[in-house]
PDB file of C-alpha atoms in Angstrom:
ATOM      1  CA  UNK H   1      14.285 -25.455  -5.923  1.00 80.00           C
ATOM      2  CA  UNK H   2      16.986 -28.300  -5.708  1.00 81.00           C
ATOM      3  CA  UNK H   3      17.320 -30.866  -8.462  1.00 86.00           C
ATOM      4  CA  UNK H   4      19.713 -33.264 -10.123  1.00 87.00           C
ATOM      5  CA  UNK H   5      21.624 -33.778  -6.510  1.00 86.00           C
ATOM      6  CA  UNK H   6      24.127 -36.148  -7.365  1.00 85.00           C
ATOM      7  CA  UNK H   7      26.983 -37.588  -4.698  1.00 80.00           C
ATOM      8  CA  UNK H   8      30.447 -38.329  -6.220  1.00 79.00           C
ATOM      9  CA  UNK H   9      33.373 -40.154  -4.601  1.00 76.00           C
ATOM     10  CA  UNK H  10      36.393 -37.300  -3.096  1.00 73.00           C
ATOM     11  CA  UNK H  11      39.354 -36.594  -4.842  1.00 73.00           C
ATOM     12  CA  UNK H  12      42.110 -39.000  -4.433  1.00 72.00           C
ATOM     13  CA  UNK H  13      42.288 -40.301  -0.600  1.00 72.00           C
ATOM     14  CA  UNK H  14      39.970 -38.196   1.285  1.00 70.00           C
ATOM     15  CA  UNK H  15      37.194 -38.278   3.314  1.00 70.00           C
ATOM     16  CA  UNK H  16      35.493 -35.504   2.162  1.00 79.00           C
ATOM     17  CA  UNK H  17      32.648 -35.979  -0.793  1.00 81.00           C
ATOM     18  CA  UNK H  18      31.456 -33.998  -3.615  1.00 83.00           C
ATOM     19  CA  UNK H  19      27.513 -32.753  -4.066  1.00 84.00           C
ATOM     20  CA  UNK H  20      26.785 -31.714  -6.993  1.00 86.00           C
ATOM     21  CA  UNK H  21      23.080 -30.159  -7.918  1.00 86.00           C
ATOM     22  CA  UNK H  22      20.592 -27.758  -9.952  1.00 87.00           C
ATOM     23  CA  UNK H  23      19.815 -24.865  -7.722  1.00 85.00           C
ATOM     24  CA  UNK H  24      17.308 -22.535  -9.505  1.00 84.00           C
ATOM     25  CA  UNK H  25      16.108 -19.329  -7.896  1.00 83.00           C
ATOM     26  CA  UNK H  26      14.207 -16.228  -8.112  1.00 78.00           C
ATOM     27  CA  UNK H  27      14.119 -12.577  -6.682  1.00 74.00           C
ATOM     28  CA  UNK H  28      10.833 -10.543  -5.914  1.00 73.00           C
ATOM     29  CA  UNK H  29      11.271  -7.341  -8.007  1.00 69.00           C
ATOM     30  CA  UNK H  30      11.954  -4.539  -6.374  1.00 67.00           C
ATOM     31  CA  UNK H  31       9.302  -1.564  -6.335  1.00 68.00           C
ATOM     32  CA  UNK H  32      10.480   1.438  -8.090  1.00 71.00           C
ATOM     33  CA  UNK H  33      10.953   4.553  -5.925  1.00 71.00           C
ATOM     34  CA  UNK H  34       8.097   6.563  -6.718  1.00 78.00           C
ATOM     35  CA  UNK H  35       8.410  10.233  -6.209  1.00 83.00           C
ATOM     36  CA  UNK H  36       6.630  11.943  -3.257  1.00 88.00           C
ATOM     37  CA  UNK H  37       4.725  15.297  -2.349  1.00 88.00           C
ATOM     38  CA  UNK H  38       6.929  17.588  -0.368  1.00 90.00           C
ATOM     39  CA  UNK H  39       4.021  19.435   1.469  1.00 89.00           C
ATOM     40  CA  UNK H  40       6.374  20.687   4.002  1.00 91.00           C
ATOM     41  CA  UNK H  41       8.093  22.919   1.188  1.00 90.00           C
ATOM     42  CA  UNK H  42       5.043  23.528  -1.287  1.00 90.00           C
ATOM     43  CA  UNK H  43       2.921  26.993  -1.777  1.00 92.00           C
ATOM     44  CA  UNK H  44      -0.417  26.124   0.204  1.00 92.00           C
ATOM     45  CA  UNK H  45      -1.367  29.450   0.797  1.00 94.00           C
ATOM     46  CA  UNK H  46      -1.487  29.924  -3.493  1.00 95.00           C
ATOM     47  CA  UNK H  47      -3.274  27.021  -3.485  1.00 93.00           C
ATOM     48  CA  UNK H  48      -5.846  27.121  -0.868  1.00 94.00           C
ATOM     49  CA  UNK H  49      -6.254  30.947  -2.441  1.00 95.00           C
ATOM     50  CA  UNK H  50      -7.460  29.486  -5.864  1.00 94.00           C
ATOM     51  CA  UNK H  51      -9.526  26.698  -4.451  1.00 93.00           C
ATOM     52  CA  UNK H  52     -11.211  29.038  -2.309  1.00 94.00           C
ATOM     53  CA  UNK H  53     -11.466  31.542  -5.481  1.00 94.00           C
ATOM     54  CA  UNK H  54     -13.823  28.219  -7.345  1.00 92.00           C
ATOM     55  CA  UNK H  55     -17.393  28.641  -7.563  1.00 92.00           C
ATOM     56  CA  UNK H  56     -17.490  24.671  -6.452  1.00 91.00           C
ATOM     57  CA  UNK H  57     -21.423  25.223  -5.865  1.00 92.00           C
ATOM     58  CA  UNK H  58     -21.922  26.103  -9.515  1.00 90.00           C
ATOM     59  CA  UNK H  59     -19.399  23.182 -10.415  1.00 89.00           C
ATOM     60  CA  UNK H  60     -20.749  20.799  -8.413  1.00 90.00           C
ATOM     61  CA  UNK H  61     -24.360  21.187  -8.471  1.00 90.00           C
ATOM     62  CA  UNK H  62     -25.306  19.991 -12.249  1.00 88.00           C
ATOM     63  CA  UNK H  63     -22.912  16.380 -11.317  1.00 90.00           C
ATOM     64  CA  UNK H  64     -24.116  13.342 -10.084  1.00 92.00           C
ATOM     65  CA  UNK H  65     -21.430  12.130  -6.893  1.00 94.00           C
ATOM     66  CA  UNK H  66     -19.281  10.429  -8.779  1.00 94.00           C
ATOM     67  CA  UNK H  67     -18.993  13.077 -11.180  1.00 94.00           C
ATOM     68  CA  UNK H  68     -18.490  15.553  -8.774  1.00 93.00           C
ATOM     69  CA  UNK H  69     -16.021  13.200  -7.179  1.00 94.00           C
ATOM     70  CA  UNK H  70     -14.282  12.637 -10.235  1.00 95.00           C
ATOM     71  CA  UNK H  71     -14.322  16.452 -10.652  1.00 94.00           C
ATOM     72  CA  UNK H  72     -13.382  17.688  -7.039  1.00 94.00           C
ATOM     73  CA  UNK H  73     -10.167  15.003  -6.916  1.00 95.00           C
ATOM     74  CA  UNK H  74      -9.461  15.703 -10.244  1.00 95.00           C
ATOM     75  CA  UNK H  75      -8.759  19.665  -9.574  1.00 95.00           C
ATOM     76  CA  UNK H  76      -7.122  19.262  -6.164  1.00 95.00           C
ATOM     77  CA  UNK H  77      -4.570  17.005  -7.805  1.00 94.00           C
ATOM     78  CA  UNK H  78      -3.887  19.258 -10.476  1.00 95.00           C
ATOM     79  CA  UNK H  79      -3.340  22.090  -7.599  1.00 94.00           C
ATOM     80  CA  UNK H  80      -1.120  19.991  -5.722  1.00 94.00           C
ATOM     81  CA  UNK H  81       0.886  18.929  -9.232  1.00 93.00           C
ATOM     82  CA  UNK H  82       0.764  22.695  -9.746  1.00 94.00           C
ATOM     83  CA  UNK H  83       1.761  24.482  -6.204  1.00 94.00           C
ATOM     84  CA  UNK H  84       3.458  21.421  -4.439  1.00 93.00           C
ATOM     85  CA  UNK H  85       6.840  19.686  -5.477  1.00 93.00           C
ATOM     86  CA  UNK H  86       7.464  16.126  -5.509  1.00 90.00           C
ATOM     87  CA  UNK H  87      10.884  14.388  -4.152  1.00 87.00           C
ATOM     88  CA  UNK H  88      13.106  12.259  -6.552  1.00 78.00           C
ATOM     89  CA  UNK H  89      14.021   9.171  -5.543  1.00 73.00           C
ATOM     90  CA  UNK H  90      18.259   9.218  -5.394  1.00 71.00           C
ATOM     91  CA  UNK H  91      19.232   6.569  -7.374  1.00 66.00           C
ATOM     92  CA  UNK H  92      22.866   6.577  -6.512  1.00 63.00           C
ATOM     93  CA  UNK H  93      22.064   5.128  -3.069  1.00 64.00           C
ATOM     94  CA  UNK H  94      23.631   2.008  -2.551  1.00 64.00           C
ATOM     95  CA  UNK H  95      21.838  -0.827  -0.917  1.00 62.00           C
ATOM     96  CA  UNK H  96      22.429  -4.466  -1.066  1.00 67.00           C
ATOM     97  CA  UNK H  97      19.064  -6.050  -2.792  1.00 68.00           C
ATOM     98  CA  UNK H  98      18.381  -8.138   0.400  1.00 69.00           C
ATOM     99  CA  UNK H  99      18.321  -5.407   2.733  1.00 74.00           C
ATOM    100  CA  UNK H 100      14.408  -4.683   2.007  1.00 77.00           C
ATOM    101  CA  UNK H 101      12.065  -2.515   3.956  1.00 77.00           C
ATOM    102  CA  UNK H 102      10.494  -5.652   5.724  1.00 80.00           C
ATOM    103  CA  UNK H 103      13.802  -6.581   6.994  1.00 79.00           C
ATOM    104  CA  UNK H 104      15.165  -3.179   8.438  1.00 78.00           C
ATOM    105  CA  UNK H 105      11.743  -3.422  10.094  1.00 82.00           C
ATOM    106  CA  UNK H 106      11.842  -6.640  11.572  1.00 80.00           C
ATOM    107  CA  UNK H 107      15.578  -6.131  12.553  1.00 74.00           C
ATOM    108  CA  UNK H 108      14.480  -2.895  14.870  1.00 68.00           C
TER     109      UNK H 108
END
């Protein structure tokens, strides 16, 4: 937002002019880089084994849906925290802040 724009005379004999103003401005902050599942390089085979090896009939039965919802996304996440590693985000890259997702996108 511009305020306070003010005009002043030049500096001795010229032509030219001097604006003067408030500029006040604000950046969108920037989502942190959240670390990913690497399935490509995880153990599936261990951990379709042990969710195979479940009695999820026995488990399941007794719960209402959300229960067993709660239940059944609660262990495969703990498999997949357990048999599958995660990517971390390289902080050293260097990126100017206005070069954002949207814009590489838009550019292409």
């Amino acid at each position: 937002m511009v305020s306070n724009v003010e005009h002043r005379a030049g500096l001795s004999l010229s032509d030219r002019v001097i604006v003067t103003c408030n500029l006040q401005i604000s950046s969108q902050n920037q989502k942190k880089a959240e670390s990913r599942f690497r399935y490509f390089k995880g153990y599936l085979k261990k951990m379709n084994q042990n969710l195979l090896e479940m009695d999820w009939e026995a488990d399941l039965n007794a719960l209402t849906v959300e229960n067993a919802w709660t239940f059944f996304s609660s262990t495969l996440n703990d498999q997949m925290k357990k048999y599958i590693p995660k990517s971390v985000p390289n902080k050293n890259k260097r990126r100017n802040v206005w070069i954002t997702r949207e814009a590489v996108t838009k550019h292409k």
